[in-house]
PDB file of C-alpha atoms in Angstrom:
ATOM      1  CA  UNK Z   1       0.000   0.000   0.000  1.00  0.00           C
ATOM      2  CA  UNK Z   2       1.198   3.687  -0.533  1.00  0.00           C
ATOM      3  CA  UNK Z   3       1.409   5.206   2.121  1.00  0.00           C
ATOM      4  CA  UNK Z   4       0.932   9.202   3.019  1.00  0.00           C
ATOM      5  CA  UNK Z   5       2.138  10.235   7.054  1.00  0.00           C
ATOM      6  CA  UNK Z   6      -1.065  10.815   8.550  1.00  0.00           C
ATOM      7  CA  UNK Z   7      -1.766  14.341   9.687  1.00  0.00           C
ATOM      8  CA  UNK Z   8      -4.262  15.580  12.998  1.00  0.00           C
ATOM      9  CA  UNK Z   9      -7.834  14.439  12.730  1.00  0.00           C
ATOM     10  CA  UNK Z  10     -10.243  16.785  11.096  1.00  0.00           C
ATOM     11  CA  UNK Z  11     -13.057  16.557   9.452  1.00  0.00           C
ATOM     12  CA  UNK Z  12     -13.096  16.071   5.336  1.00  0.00           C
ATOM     13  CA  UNK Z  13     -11.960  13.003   3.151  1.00  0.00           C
ATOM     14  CA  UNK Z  14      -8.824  12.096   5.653  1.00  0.00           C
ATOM     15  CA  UNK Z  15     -10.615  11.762   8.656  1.00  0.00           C
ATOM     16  CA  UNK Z  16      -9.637   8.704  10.491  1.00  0.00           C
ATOM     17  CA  UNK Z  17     -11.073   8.665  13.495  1.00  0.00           C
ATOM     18  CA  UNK Z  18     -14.160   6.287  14.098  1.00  0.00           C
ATOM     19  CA  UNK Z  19     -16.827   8.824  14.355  1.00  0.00           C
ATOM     20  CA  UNK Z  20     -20.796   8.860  15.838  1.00  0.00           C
ATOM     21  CA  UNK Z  21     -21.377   7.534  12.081  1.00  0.00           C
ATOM     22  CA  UNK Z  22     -20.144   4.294  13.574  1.00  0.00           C
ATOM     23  CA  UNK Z  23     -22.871   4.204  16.909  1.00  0.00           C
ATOM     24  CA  UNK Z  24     -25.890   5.387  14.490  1.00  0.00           C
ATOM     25  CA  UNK Z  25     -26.284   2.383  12.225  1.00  0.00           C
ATOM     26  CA  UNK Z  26     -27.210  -1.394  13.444  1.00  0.00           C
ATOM     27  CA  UNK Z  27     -25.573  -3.515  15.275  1.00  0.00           C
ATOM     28  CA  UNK Z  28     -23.257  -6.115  13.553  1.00  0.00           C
ATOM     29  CA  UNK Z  29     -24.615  -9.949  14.783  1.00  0.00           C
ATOM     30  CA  UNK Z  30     -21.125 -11.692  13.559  1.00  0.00           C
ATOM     31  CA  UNK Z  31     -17.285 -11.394  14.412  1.00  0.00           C
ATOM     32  CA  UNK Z  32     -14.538 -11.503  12.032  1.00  0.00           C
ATOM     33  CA  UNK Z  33     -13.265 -14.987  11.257  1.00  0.00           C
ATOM     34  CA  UNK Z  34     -10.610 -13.515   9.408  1.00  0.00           C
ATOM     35  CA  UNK Z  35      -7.131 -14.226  10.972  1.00  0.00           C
ATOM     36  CA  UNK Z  36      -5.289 -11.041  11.823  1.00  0.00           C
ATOM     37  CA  UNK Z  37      -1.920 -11.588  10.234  1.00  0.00           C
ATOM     38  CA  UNK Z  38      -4.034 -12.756   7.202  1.00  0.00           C
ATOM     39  CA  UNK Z  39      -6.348  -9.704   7.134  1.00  0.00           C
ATOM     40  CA  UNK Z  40      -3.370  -6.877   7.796  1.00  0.00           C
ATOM     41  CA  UNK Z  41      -1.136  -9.309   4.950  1.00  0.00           C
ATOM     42  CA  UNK Z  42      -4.536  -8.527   2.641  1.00  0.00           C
ATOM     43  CA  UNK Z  43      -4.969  -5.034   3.232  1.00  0.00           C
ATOM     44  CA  UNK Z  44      -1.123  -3.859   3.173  1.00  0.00           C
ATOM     45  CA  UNK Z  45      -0.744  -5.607  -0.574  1.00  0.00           C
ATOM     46  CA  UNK Z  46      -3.871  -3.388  -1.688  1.00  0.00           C
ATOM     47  CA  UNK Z  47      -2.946  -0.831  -3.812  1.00  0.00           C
ATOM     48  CA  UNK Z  48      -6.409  -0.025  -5.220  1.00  0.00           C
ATOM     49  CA  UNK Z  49      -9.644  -1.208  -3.414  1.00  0.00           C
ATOM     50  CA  UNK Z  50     -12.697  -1.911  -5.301  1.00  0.00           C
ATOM     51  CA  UNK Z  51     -15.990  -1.905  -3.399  1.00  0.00           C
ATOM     52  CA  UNK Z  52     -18.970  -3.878  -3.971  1.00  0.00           C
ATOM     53  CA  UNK Z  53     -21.681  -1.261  -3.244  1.00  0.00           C
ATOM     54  CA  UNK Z  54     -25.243  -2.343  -1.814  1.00  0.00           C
ATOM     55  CA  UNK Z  55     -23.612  -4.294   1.288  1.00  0.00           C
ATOM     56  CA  UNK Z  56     -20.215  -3.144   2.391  1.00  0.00           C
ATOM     57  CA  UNK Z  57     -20.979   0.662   1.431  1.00  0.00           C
ATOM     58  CA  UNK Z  58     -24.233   0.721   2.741  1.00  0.00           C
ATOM     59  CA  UNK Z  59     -27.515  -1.148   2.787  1.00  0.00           C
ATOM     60  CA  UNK Z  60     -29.522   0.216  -0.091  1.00  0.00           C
ATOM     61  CA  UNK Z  61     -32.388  -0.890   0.625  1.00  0.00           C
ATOM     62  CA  UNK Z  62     -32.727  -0.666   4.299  1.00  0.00           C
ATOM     63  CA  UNK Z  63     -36.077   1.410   4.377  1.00  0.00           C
ATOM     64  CA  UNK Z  64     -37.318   0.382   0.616  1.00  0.00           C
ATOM     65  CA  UNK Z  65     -38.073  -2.938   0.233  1.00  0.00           C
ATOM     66  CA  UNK Z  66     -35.810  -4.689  -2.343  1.00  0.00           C
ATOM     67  CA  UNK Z  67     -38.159  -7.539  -2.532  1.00  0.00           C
ATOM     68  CA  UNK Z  68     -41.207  -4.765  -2.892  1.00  0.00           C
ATOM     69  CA  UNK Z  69     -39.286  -3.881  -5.901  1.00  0.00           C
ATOM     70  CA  UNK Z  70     -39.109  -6.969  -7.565  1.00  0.00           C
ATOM     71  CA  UNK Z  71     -42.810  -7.709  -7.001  1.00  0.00           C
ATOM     72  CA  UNK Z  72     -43.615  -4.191  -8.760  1.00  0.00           C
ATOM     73  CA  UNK Z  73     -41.498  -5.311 -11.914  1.00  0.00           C
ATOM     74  CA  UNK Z  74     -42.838  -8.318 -11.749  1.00  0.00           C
ATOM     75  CA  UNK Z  75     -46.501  -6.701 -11.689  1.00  0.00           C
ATOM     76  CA  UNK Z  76     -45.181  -3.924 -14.453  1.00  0.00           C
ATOM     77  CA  UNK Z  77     -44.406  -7.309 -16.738  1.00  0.00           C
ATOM     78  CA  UNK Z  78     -47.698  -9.143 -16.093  1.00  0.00           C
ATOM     79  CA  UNK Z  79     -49.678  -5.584 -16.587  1.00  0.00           C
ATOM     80  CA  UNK Z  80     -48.545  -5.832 -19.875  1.00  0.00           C
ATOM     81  CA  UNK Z  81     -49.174  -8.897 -20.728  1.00  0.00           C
ATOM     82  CA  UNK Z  82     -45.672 -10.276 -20.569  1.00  0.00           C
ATOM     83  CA  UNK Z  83     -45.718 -12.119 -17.904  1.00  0.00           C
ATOM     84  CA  UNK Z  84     -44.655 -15.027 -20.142  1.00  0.00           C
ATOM     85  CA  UNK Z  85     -41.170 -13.501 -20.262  1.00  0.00           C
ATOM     86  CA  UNK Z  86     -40.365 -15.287 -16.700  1.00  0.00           C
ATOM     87  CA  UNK Z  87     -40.088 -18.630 -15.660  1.00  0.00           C
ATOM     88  CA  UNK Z  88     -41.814 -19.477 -11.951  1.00  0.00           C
ATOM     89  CA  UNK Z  89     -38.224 -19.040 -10.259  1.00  0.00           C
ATOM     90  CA  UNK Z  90     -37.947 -15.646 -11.735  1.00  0.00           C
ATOM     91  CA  UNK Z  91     -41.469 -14.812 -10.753  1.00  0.00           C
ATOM     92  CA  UNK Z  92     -41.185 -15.541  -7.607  1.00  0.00           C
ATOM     93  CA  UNK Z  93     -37.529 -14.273  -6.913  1.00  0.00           C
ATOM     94  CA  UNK Z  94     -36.792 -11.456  -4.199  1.00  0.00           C
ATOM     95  CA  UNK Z  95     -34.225  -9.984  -6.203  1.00  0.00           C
ATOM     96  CA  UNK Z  96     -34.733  -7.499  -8.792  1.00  0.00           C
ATOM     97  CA  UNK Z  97     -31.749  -7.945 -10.940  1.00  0.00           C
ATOM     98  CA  UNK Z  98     -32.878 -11.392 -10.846  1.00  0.00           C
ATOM     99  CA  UNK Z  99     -36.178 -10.188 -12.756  1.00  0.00           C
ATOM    100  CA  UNK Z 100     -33.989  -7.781 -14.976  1.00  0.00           C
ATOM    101  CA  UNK Z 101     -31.294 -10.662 -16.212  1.00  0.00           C
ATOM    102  CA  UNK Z 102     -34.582 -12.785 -16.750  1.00  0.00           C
ATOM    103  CA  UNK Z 103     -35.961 -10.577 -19.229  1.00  0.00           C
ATOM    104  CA  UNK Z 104     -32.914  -9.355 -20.667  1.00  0.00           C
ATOM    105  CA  UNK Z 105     -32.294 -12.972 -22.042  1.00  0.00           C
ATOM    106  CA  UNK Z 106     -35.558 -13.475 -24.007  1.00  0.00           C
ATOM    107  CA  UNK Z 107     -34.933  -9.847 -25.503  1.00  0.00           C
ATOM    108  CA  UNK Z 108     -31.562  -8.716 -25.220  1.00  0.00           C
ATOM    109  CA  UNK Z 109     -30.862  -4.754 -26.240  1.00  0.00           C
ATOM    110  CA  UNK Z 110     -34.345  -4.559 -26.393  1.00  0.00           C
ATOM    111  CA  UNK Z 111     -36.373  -1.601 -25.335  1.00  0.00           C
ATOM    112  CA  UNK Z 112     -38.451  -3.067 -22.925  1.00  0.00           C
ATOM    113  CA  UNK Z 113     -35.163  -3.957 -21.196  1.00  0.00           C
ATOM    114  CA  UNK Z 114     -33.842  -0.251 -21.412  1.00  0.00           C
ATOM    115  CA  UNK Z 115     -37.230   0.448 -20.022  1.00  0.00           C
ATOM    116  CA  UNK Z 116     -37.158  -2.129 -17.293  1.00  0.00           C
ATOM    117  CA  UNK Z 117     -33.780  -0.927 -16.293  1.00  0.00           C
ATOM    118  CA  UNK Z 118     -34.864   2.249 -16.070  1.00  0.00           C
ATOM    119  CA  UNK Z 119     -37.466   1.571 -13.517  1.00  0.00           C
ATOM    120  CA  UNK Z 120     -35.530  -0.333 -11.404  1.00  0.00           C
ATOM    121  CA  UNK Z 121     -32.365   2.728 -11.497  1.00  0.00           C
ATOM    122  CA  UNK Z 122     -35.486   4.704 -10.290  1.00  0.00           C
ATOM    123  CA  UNK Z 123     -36.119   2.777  -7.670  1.00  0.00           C
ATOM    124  CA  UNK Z 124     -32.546   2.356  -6.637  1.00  0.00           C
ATOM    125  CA  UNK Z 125     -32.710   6.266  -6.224  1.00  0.00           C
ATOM    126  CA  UNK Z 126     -35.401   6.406  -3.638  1.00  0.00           C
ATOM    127  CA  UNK Z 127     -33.803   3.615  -1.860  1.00  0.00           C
ATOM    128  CA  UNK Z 128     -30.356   6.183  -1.852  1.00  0.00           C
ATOM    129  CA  UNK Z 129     -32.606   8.720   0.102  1.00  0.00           C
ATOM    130  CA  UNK Z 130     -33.125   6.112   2.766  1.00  0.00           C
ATOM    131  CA  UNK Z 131     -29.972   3.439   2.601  1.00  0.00           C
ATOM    132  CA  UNK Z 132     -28.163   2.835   5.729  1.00  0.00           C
ATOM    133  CA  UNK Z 133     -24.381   3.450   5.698  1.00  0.00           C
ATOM    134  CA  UNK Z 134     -22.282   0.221   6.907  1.00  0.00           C
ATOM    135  CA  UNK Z 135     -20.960   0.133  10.317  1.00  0.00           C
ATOM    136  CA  UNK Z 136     -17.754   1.743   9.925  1.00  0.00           C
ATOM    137  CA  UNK Z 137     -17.327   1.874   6.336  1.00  0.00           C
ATOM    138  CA  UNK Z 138     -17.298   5.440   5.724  1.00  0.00           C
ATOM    139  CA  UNK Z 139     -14.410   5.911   8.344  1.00  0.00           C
ATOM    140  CA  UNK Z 140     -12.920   3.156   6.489  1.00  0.00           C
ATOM    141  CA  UNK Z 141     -13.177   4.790   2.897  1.00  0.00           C
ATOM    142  CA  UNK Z 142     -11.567   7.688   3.956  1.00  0.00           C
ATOM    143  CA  UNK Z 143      -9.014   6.168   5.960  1.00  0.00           C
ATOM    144  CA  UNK Z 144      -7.706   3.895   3.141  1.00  0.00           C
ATOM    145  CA  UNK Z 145      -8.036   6.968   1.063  1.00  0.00           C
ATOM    146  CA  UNK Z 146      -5.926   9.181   3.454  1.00  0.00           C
ATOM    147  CA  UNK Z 147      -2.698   6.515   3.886  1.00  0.00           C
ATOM    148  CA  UNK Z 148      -2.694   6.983  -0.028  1.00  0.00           C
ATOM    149  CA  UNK Z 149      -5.020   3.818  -1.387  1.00  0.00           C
ATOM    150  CA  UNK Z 150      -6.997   4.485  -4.609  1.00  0.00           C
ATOM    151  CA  UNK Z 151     -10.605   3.488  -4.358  1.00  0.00           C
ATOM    152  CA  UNK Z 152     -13.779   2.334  -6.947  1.00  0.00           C
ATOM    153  CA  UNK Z 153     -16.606   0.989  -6.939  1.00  0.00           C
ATOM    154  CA  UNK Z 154     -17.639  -1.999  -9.092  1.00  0.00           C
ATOM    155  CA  UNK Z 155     -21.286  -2.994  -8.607  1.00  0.00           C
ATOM    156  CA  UNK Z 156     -24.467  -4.024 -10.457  1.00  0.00           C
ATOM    157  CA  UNK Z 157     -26.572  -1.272  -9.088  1.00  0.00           C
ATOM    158  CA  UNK Z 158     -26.666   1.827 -11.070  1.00  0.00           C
ATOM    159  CA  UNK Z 159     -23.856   3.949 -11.293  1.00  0.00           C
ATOM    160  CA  UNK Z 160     -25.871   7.108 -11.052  1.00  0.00           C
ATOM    161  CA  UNK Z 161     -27.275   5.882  -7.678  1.00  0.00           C
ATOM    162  CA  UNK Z 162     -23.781   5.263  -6.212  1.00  0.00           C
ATOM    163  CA  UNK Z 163     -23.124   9.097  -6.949  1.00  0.00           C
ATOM    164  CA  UNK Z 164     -26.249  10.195  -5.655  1.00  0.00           C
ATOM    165  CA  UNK Z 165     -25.457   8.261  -2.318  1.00  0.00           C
ATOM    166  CA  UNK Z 166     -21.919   8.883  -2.026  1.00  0.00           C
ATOM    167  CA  UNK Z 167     -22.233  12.461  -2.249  1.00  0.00           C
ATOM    168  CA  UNK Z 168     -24.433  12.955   0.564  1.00  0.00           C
ATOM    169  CA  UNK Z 169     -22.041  11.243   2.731  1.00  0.00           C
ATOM    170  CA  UNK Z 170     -19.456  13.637   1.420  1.00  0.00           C
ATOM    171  CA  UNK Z 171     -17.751  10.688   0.225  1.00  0.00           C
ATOM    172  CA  UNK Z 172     -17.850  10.896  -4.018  1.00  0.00           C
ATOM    173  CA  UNK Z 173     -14.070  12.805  -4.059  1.00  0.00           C
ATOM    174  CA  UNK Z 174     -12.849   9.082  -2.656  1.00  0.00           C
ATOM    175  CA  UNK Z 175     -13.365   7.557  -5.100  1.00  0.00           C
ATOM    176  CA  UNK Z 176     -14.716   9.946  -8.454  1.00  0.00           C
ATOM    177  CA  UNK Z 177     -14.197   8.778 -11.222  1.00  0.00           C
ATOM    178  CA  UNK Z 178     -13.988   5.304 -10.476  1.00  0.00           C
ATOM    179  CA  UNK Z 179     -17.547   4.371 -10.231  1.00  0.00           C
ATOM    180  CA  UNK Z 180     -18.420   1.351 -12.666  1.00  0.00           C
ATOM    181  CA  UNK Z 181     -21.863   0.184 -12.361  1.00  0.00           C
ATOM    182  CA  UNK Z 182     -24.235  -1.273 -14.298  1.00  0.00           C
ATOM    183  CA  UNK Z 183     -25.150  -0.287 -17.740  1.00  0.00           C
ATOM    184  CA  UNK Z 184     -27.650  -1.827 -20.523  1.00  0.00           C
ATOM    185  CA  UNK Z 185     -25.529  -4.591 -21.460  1.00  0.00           C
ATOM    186  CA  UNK Z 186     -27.084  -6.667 -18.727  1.00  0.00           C
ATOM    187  CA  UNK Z 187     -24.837  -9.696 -19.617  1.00  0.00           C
ATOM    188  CA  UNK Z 188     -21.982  -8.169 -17.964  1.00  0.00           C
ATOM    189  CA  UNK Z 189     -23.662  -7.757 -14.301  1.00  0.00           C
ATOM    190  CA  UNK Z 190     -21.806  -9.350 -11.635  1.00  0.00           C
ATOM    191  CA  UNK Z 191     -20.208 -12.413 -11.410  1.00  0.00           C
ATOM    192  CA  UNK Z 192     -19.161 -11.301 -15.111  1.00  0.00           C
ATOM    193  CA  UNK Z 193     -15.845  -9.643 -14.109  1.00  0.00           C
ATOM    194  CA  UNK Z 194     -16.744  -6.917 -16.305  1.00  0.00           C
ATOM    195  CA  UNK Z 195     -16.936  -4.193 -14.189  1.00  0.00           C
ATOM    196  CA  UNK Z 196     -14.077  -5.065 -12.443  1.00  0.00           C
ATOM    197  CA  UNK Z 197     -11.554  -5.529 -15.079  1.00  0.00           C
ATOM    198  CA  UNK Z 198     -13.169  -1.853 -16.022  1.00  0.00           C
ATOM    199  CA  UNK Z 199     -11.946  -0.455 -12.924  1.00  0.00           C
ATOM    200  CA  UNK Z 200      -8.140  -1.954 -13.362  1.00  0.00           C
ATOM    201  CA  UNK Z 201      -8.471  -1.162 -16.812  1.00  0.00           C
ATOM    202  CA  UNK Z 202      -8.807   2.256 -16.203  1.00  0.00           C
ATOM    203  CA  UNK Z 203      -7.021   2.812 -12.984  1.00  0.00           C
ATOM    204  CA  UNK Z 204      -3.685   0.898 -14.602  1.00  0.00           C
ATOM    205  CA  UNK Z 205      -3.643  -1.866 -11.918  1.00  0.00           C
ATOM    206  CA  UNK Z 206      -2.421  -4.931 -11.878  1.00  0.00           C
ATOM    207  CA  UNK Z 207      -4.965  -7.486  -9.943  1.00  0.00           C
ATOM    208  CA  UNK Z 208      -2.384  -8.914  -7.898  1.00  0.00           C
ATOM    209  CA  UNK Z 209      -2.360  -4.929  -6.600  1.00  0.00           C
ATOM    210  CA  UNK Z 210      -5.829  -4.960  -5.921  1.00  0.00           C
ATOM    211  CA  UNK Z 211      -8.465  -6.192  -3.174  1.00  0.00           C
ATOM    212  CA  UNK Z 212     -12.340  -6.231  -3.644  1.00  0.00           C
ATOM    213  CA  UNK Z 213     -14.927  -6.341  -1.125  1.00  0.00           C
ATOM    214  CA  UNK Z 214     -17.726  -8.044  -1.692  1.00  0.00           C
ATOM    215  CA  UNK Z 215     -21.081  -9.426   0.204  1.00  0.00           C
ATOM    216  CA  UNK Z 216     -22.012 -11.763  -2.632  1.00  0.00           C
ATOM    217  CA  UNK Z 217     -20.795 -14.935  -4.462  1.00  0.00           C
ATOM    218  CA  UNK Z 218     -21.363 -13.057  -7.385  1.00  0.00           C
ATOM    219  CA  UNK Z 219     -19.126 -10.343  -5.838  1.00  0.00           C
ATOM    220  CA  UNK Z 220     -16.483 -13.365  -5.016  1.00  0.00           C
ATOM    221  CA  UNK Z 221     -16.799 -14.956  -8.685  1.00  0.00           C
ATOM    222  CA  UNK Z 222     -16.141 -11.970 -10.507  1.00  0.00           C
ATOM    223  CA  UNK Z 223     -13.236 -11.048  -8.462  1.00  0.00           C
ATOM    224  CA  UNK Z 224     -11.670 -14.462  -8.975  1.00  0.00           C
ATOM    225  CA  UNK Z 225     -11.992 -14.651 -12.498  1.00  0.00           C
ATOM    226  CA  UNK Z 226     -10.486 -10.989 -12.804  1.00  0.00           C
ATOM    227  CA  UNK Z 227      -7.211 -12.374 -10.708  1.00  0.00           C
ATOM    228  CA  UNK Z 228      -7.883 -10.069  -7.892  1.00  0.00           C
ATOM    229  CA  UNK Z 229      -7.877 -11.165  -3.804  1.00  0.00           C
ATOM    230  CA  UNK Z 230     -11.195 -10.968  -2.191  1.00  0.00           C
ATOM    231  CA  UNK Z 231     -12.465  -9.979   1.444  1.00  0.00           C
ATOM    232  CA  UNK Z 232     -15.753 -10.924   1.883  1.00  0.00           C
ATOM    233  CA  UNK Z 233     -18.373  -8.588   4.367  1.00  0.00           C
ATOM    234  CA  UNK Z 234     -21.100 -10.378   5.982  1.00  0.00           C
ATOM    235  CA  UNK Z 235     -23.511  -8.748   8.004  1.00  0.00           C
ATOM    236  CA  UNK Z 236     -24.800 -12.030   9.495  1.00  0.00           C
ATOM    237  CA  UNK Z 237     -24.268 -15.753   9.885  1.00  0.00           C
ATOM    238  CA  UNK Z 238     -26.184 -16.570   6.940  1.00  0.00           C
ATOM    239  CA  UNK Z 239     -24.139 -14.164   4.230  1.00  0.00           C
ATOM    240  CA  UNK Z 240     -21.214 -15.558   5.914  1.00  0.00           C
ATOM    241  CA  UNK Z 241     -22.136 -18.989   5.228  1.00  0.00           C
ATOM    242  CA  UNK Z 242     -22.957 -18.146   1.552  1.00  0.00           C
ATOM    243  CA  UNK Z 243     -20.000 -16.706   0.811  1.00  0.00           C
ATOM    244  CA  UNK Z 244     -17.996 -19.479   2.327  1.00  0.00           C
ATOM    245  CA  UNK Z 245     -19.477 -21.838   0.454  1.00  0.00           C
ATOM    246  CA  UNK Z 246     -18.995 -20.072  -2.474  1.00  0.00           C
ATOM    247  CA  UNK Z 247     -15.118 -20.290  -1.932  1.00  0.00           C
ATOM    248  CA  UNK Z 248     -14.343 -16.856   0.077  1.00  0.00           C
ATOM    249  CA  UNK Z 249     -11.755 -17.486   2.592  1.00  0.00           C
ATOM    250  CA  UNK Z 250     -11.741 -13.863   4.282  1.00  0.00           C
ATOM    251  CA  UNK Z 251     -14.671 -12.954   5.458  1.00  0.00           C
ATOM    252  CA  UNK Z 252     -15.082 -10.204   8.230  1.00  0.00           C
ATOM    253  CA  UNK Z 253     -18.452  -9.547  10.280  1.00  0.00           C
ATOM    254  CA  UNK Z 254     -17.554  -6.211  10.962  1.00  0.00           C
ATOM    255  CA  UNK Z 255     -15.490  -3.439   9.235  1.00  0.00           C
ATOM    256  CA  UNK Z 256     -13.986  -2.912  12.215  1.00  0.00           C
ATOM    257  CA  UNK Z 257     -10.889  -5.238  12.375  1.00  0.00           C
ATOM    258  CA  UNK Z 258     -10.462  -3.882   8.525  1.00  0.00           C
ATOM    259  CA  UNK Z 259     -10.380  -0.133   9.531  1.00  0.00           C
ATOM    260  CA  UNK Z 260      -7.735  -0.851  12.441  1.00  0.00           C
ATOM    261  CA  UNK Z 261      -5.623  -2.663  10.113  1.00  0.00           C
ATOM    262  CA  UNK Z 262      -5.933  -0.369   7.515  1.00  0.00           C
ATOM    263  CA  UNK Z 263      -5.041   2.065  10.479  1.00  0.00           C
ATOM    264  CA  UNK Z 264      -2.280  -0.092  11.775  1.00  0.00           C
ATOM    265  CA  UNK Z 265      -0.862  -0.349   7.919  1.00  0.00           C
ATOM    266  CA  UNK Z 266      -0.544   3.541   7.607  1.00  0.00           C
ATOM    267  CA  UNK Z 267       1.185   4.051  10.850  1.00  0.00           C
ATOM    268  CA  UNK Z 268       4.036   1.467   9.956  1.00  0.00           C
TER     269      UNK Z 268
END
């Protein structure tokens, strides 16, 4: 990791203290099970962090029902009379992007999936006005920021939502212009590694240099096949187990353990 001295706390993009931010989101029900030496050998190899967004930035859609949304495009489909577009899994899923790669294979390109992407980036935005930041990730982003990381964001929610979010935390400078989110080419959503090898791509990183972090096995898969180390975030026991099974072998509870090492890193 580069590394910049660290100068007296203040508040703006190199603030490193864990602030009230911490204290006013919910509780975190699982400890790491990361091993220290192997988390601080993670983080001080990281030259460039990419972050999965919905999860270890913040929970988008802590007060607007992701599975609410889902139904609605669901309902949007059938109101239309193409409700023969998705199978009974698809129908029934909780997940919207589930609903959006369903269609988007029967009529890819098309403009009822430009349309159907559209609502759900519209939804996404009211969900911004009411996500929950992550227990300590904000310290964290501009922390690693501050001891002279570069940071990006490489998710399947819109990209126009990340910006909306991030700048109300005061938060976009840490990582503008790396934001790569999803666009219309639907086939390239997460575990495609296309959004990742867009960030090295454009950030001139080798993925040995980088480290994503991820709350999905989709997150996980598209890290792997882009070459680059993961550390999985799981807010409970069940995300842990999920990701574990998918193959993660870091996976922290909290963000915690990753800000003091990242902390830790900078003062060495």
């Amino acid at each position: 990791m580069v590394r910049r001295p660290l100068g007296n706390h203040h508040d703006g993009p190199d603030t490193l203290l864990v602030t009230s931010e911490t204290q006013q989101t919910e509780a975190v029900t699982t400890e790491t099970e990361a091993e220290p030496n192997d988390l601080r050998n993670l983080i001080e190899g990281a030259r460039v962090v990419l972050w999965d967004f919905d999860g270890p930035v913040c929970r988008l859609f802590a007060g607007h029902s992701a599975e609410r949304v889902a139904r609605d495009l669901v309902d949007w489909l059938e109101g239309r009379g193409l409700h023969g577009l998705l199978d009974e899994s698809a129908r029934e899923s909780l997940d919207p992007h589930v609903v959006l790669r369903a269609v988007d294979r029967r009529h890819p390109g098309s403009d009822l999936v430009a349309e159907l992407e559209e609502r759900l980036t519209q939804e996404e935005l009211k969900a911004a006005a009411s996500a929950r930041p992550t227990p300590y990730a904000d310290p964290l982003v501009r922390t690693w920021t501050a001891v002279g990381a570069r940071l990006a964001i490489t998710t399947n929610n819109s990209p126009r939502v990340v910006k909306e979010y991030l700048t109300s935390r005061g938060l976009l400078p840490c990582f503008a212009p790396h934001i790569y989110g999803r666009t219309q080419e639907l086939r390239y959503l997460k575990p495609h590694p296309h959004c990742v090898q867009r960030a090295l791509n454009a950030m001139g990183a080798a993925p040995a240099t980088a480290l994503m972090i991820g709350d999905t096995p989709s997150d996980f898969l598209a890290a792997r096949a882009a070459g680059v180390p993961f550390l999985g975030y799981a807010r409970n026991e069940r995300k842990n187990k999920v990701l574990r099974d998918a193959g993660a072998e870091l996976v922290v509870g909290s963000l915690e353990p990753v800000l003091k090492a990242v902390w830790g890193a900078g003062q060495a």
